[in-house]
mmCIF file of C-alpha atoms in Angstrom:
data_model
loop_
_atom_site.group_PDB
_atom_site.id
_atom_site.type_symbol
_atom_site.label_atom_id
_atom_site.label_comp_id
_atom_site.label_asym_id
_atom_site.label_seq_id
_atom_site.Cartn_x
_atom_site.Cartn_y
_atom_site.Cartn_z
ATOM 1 C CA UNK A 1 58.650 -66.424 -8.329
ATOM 2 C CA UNK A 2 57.831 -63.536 -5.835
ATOM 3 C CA UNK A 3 57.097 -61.045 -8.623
ATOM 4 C CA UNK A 4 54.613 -63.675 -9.774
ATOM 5 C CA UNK A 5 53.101 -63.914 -6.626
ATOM 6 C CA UNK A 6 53.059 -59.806 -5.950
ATOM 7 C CA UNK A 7 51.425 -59.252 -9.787
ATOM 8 C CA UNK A 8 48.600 -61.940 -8.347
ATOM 9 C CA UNK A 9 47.794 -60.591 -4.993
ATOM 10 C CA UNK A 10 47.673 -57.068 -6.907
ATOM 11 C CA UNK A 11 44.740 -57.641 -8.768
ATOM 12 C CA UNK A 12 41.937 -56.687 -5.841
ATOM 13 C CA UNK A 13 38.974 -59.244 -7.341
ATOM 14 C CA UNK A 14 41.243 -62.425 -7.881
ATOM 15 C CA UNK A 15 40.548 -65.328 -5.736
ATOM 16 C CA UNK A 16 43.375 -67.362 -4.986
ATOM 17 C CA UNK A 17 43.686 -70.473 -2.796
ATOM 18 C CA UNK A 18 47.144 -70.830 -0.921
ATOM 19 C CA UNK A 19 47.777 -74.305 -0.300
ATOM 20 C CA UNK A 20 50.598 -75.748 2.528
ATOM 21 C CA UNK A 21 51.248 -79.445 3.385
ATOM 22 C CA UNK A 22 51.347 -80.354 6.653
ATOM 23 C CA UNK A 23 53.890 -83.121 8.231
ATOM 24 C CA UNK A 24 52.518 -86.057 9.810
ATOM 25 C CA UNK A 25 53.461 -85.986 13.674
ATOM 26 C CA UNK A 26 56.369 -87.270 14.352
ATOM 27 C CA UNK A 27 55.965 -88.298 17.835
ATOM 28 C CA UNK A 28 54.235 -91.657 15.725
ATOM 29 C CA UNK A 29 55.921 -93.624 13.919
ATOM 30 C CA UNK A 30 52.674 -95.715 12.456
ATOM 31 C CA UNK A 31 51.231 -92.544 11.647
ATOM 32 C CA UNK A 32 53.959 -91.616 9.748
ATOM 33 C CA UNK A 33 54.252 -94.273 8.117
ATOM 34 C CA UNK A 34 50.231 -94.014 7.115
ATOM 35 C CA UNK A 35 50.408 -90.128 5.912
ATOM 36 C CA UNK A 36 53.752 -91.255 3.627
ATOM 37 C CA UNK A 37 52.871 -94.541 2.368
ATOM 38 C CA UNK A 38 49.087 -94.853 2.431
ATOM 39 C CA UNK A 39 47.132 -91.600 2.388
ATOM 40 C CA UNK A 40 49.257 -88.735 0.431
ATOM 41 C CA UNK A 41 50.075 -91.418 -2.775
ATOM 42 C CA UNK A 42 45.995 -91.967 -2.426
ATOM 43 C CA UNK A 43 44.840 -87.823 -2.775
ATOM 44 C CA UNK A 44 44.415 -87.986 1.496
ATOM 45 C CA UNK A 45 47.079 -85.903 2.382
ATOM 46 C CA UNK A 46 46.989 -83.293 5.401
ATOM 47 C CA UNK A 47 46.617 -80.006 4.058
ATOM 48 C CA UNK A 48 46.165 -75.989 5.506
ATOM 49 C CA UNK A 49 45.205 -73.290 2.991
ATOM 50 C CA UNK A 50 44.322 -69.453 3.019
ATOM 51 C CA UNK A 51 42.590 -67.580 0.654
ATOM 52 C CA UNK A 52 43.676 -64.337 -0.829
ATOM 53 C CA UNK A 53 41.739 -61.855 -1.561
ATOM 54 C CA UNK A 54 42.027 -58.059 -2.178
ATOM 55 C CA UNK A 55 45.764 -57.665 -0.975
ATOM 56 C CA UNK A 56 44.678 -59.885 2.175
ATOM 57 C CA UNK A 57 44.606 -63.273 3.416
ATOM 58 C CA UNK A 58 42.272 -65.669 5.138
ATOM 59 C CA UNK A 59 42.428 -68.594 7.235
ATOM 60 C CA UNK A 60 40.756 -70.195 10.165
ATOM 61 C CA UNK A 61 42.687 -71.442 13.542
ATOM 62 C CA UNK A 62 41.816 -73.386 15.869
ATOM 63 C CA UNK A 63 41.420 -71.331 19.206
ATOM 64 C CA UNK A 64 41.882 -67.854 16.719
ATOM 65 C CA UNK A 65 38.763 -68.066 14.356
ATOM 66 C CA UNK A 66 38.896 -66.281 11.256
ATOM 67 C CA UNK A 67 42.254 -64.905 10.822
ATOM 68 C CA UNK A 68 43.262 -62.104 8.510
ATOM 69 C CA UNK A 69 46.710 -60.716 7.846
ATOM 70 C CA UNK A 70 47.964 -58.279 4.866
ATOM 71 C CA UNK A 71 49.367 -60.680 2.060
ATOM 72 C CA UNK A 72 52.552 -62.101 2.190
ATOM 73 C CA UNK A 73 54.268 -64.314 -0.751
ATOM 74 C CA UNK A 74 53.914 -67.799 0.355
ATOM 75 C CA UNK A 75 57.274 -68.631 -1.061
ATOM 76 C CA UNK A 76 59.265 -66.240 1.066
ATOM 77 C CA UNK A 77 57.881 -67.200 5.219
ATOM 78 C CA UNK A 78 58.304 -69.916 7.229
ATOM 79 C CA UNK A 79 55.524 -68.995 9.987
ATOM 80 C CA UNK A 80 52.080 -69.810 8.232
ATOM 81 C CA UNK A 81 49.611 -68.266 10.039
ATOM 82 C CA UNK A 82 47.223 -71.296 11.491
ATOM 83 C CA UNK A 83 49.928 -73.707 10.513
ATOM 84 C CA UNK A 84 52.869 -72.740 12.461
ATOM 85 C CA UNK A 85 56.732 -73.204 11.256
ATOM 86 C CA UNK A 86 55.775 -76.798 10.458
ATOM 87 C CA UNK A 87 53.802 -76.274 7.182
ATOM 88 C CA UNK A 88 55.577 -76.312 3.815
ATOM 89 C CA UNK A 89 54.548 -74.321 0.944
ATOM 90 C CA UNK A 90 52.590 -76.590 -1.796
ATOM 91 C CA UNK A 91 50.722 -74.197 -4.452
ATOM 92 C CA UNK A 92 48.522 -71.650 -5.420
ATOM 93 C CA UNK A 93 45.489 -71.531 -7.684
ATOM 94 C CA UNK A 94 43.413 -69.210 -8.963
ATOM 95 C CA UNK A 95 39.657 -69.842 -8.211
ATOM 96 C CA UNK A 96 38.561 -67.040 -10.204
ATOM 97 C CA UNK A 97 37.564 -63.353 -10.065
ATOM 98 C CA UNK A 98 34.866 -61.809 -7.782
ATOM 99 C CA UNK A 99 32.306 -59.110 -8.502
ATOM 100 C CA UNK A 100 32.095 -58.195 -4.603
ATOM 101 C CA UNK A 101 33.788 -54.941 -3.493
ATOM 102 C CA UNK A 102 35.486 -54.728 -0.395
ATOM 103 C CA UNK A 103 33.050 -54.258 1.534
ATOM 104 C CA UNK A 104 30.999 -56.600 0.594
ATOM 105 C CA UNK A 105 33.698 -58.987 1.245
ATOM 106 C CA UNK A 106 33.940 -57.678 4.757
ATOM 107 C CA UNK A 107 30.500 -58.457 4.881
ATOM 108 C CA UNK A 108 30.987 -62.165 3.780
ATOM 109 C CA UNK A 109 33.789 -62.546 6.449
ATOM 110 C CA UNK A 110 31.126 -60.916 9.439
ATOM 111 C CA UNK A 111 28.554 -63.485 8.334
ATOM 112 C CA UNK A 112 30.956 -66.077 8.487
ATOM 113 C CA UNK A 113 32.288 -65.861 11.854
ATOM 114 C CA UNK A 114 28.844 -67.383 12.843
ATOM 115 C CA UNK A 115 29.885 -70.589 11.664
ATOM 116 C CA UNK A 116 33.580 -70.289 11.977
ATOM 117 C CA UNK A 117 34.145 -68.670 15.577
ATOM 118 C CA UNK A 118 36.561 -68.829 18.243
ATOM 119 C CA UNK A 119 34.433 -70.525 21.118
ATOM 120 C CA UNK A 120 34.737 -74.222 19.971
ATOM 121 C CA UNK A 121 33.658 -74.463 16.532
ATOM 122 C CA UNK A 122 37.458 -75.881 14.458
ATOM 123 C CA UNK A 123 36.952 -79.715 14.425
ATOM 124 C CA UNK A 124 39.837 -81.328 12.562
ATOM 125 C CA UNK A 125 36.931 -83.467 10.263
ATOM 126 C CA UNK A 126 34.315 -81.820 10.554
ATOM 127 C CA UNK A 127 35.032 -77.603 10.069
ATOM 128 C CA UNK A 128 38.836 -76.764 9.572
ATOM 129 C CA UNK A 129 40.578 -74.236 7.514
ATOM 130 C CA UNK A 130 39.421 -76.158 4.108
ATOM 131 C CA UNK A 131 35.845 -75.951 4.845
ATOM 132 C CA UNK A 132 36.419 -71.998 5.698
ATOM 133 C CA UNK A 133 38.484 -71.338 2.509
ATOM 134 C CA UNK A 134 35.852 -73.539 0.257
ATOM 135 C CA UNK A 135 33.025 -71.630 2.044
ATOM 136 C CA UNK A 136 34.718 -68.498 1.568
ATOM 137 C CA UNK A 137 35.617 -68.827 -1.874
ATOM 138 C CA UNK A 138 31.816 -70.606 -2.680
ATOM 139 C CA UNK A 139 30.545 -67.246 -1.026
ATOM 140 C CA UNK A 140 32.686 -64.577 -3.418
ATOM 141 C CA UNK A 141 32.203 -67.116 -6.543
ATOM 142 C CA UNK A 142 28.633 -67.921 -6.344
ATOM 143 C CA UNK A 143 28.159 -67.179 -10.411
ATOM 144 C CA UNK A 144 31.071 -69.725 -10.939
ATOM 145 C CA UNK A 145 29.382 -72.311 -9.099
ATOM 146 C CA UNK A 146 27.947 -75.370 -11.216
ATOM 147 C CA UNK A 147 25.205 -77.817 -10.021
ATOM 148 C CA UNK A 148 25.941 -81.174 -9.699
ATOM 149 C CA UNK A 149 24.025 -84.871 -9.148
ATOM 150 C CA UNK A 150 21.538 -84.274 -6.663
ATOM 151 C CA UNK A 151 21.321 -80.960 -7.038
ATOM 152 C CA UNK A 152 24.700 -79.658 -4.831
ATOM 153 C CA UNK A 153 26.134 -77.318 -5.818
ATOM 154 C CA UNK A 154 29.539 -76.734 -6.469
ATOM 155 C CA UNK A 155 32.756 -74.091 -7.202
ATOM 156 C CA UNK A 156 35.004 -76.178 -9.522
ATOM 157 C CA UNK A 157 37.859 -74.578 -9.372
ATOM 158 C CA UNK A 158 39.040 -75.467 -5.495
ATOM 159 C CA UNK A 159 40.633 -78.642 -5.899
ATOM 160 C CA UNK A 160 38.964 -81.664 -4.114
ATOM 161 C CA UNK A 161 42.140 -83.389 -2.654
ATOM 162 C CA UNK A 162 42.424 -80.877 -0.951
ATOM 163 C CA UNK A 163 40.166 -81.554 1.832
ATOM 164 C CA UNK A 164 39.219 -85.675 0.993
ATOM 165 C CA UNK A 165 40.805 -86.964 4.088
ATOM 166 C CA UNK A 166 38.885 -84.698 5.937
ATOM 167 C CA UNK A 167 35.702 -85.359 4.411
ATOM 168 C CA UNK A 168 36.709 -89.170 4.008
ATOM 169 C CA UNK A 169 36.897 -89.318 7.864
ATOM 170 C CA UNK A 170 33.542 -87.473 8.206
ATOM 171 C CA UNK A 171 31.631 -89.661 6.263
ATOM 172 C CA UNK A 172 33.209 -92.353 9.095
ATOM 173 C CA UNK A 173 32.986 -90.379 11.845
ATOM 174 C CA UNK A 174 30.004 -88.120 12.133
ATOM 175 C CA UNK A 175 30.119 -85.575 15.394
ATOM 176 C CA UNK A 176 27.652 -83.251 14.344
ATOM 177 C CA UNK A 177 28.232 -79.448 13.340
ATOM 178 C CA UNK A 178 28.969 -80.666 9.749
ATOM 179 C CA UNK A 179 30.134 -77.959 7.036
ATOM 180 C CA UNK A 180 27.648 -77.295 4.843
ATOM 181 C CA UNK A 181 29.653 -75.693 2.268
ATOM 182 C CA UNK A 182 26.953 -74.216 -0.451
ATOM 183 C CA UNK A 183 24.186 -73.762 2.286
ATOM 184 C CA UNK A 184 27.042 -71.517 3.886
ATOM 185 C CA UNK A 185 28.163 -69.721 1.314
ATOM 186 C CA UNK A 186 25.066 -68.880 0.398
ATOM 187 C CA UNK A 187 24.271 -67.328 3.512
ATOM 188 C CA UNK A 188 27.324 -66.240 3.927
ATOM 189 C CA UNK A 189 26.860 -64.170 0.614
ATOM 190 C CA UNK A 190 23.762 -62.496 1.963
ATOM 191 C CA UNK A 191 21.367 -63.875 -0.537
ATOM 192 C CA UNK A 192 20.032 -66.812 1.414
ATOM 193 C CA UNK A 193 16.208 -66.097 1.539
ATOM 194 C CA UNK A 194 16.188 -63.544 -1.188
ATOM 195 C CA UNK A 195 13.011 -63.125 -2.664
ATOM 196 C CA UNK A 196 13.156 -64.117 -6.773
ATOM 197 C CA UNK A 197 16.901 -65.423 -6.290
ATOM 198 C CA UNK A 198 16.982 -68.516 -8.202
ATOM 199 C CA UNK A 199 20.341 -70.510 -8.944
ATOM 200 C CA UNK A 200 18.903 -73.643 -11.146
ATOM 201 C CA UNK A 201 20.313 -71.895 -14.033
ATOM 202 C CA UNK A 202 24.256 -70.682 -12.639
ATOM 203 C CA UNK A 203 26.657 -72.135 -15.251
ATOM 204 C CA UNK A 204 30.889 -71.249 -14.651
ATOM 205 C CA UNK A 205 31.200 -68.202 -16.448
ATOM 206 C CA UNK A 206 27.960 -66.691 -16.906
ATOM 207 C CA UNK A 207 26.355 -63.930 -14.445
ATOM 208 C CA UNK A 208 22.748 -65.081 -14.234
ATOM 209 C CA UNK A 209 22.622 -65.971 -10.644
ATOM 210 C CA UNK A 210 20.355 -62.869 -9.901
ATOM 211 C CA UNK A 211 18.050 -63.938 -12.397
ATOM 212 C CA UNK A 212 14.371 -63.668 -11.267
ATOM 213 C CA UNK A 213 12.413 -67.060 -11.789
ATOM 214 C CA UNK A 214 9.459 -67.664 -13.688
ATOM 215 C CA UNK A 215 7.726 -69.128 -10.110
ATOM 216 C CA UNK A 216 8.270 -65.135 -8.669
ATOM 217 C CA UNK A 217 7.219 -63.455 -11.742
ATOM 218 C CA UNK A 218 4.352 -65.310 -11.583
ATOM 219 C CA UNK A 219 3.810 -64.479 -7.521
ATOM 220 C CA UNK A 220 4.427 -60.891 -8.391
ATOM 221 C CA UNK A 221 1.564 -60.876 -11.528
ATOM 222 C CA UNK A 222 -1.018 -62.952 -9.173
ATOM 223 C CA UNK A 223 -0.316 -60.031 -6.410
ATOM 224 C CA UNK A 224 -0.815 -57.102 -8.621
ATOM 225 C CA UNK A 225 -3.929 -58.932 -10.239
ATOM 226 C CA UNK A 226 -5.464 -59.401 -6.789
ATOM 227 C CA UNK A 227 -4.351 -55.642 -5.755
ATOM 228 C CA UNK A 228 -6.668 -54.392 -8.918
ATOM 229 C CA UNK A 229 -9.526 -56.137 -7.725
ATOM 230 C CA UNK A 230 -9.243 -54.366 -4.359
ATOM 231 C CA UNK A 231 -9.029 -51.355 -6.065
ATOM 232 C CA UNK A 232 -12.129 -51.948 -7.884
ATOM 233 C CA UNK A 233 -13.736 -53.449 -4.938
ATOM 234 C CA UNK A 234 -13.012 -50.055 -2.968
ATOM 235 C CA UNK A 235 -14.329 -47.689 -5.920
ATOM 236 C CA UNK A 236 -18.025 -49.562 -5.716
ATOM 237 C CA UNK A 237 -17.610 -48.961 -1.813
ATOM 238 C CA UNK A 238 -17.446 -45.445 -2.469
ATOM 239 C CA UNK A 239 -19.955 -45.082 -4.995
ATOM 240 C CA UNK A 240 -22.728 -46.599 -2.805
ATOM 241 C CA UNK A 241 -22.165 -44.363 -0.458
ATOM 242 C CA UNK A 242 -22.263 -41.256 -2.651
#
């Protein structure tokens, strides 16, 4: 199992999404009873994840921000870093491979700590570890994203469940500062704003996401047409004054 794990983490543009389940507190009895019985057998369960990324992992604490340690096989420690001793290991899966270098990834993670800080910004519903990892992940996979029913978009390949009480709860609950997962990771990706950028077309699989739409080539023809005029417009200037 560790050799699996080691062979994985090895592999410097793999994305892969750690996934722990957390106990319900026992200190409640209902609430136990609730997390076992109700919520778990219905896809709600209480989960912490991490993503891993070249040779390092990634979560997000409350009170600690973005946290990132040098990778360590999930199967073999008991102290999960924004989890404590409590969490148990669940699974791992692969979200895909990323065309960012490290730096670039360092980048992602500096842009991020904007939205995922220190000073106040964990809320159990509304931003936790899931929303960081999905953002995250979003962010390094943008050419794997696909767009879905009202135009959201969408990285497949992180598993829904895994955050559906959270978001369940939000949708009940609404105290502001809501994760915006693809607004995020886009800016988080740096290409929020870019000129000619246009991501009606990203399909799982296929690199087009830098593809320049026909709207901007258009902008770009209209500004050189107008730019020959002016040059013509200057060359009778200088004539008449010959």
């Amino acid at each position: 199992m560790s050799s699996f794990f080691a062979s994985v983490s090895s592999s410097p543009n793999v994305v892969t999404l750690r996934i722990y389940s957390l106990p319900p507190p026992s200190t409640s009895p209902f609430l136990s009873f609730l997390h076992r019985r109700i919520l778990t057998p219905t896809g709600m369960g209480a989960y912490h994840t991490s993503l891993d990324v070249g040779g390092y992992s990634y979560t997000f604490a409350a009170g600690g921000g973005i946290v990132k340690t040098k990778f360590v096989d999930p199967t073999t420690t008991s102290d999960v870093i924004g989890a404590g001793e409590t969490a148990v290991f669940h699974s791992s899966v692969v979200l895909g491979e990323t065309e960012m270098t490290g730096s670039e990834v360092t980048a992602v993670i500096a842009r991020l700590r904007s939205k995922f800080g220190r000073d106040g910004h964990y809320h159990l519903l509304n931003r936790n570890c899931n929303h960081f990892t999905q953002t995250f992940a979003t962010a390094l996979l943008l050419q794997e994203c696909s767009k879905m029913k009202g135009g959201v978009y969408v990285l497949k390949t992180y598993p829904a469940w895994v955050n559906r009480a959270a978001n369940v709860g939000t949708h009940a609950i609404d105290h502001g500062n809501v994760c915006s997962v693809w607004e995020e990771a886009l800016e988080a990706s740096g290409q929020q704003g870019k000129v000619g950028w246009e991501f009606d077309d990203v399909r799982a699989g296929k690199g087009d996401v830098g593809k320049v739409s026909g709207e901007a080539k258009s902008k770009k023809a209209k500004k050189k047409e107008l730019t020959e005029k002016q040059r013509r417009a200057l060359e009778k200037i200088k004539g008449g004054k010959k």
